[in-house]
Short mmCIF file of C-alpha atoms in Angstrom, two decimals:
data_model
loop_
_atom_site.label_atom_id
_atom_site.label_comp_id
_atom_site.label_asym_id
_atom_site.label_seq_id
_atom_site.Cartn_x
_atom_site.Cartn_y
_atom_site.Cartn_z
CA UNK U 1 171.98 189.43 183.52
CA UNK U 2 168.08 188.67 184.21
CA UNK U 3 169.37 186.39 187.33
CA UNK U 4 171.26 189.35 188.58
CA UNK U 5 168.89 191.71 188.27
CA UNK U 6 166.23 189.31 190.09
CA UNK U 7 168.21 189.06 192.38
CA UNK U 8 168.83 192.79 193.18
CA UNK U 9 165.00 193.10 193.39
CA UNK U 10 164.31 190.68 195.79
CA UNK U 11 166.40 192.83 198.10
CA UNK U 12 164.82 196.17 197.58
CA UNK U 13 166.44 197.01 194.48
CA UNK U 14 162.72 198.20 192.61
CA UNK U 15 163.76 201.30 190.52
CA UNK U 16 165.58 201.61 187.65
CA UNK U 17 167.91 204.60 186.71
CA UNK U 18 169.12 205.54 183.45
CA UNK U 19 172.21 208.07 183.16
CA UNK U 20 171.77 211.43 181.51
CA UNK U 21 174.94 213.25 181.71
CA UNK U 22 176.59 213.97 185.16
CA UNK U 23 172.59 212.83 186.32
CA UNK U 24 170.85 209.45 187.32
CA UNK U 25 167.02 210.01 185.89
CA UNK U 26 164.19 207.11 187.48
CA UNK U 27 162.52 205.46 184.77
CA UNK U 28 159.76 205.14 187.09
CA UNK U 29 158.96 208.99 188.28
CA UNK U 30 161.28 210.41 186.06
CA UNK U 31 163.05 212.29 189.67
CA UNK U 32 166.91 213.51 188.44
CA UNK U 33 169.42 213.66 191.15
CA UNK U 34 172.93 213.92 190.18
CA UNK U 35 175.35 211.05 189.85
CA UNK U 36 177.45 212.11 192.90
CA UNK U 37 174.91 212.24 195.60
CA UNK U 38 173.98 208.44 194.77
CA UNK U 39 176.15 205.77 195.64
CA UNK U 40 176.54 203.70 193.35
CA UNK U 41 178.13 200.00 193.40
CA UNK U 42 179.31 197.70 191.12
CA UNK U 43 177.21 194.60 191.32
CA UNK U 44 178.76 192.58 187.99
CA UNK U 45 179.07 192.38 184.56
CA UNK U 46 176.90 190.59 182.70
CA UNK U 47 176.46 189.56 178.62
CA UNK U 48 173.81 191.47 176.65
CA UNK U 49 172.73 189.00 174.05
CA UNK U 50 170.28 191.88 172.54
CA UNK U 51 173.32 193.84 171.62
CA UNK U 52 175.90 191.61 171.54
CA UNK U 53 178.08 193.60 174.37
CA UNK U 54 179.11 193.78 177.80
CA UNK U 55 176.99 195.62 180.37
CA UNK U 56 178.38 196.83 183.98
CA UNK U 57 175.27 196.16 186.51
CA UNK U 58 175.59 198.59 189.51
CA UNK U 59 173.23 199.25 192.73
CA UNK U 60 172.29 202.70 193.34
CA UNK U 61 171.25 203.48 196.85
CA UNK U 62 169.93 207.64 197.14
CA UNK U 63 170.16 209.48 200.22
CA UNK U 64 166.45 209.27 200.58
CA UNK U 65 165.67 205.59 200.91
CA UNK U 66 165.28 205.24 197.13
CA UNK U 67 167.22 201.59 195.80
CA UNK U 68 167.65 200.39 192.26
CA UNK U 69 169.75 199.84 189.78
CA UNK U 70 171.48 200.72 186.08
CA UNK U 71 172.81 199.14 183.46
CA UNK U 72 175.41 200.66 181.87
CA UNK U 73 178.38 200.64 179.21
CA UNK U 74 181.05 201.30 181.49
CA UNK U 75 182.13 201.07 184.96
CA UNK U 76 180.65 204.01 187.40
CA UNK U 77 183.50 204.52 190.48
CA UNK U 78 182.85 207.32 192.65
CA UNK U 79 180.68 208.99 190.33
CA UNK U 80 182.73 209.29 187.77
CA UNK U 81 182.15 207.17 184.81
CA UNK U 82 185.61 204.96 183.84
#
């Protein structure tokens, strides 16, 4: 997952997202723009040793320049989470 991620960043992937609801939240300045203005791509899935369970990595490009990414429990298609 940490290769992955690394990997993201090195292309312009530098903020993190968390998902609150139908919303994607930046760790880093705590902006909320809803899930379906963002689009989002699956990047892979990836281990998590820390809790023993499968993560979905996904890119999340905004409509204002913004990149990162979120890891999440489940697949995000369209912004719906599967």
């Amino acid at each position: 997952m940490t290769k992955r991620l690394i990997e993201l960043q090195a292309k312009g992937y530098d903020h993190d997202y968390l998902l609150e609801g139908a919303n994607l939240v930046c760790v880093q300045d705590s902006h909320s723009l809803p899930l379906t203005s963002a689009w989002v791509k699956l990047i892979d899935q990836a281990y998590d040793r820390l809790s023993k369970t499968f993560k979905y990595i996904h890119s999340i490009d905004t409509g204002n320049g913004e990149k990162g990414v979120i890891i999440a429990d489940a697949i995000i298609i369209n912004g719906v989470i599967a």
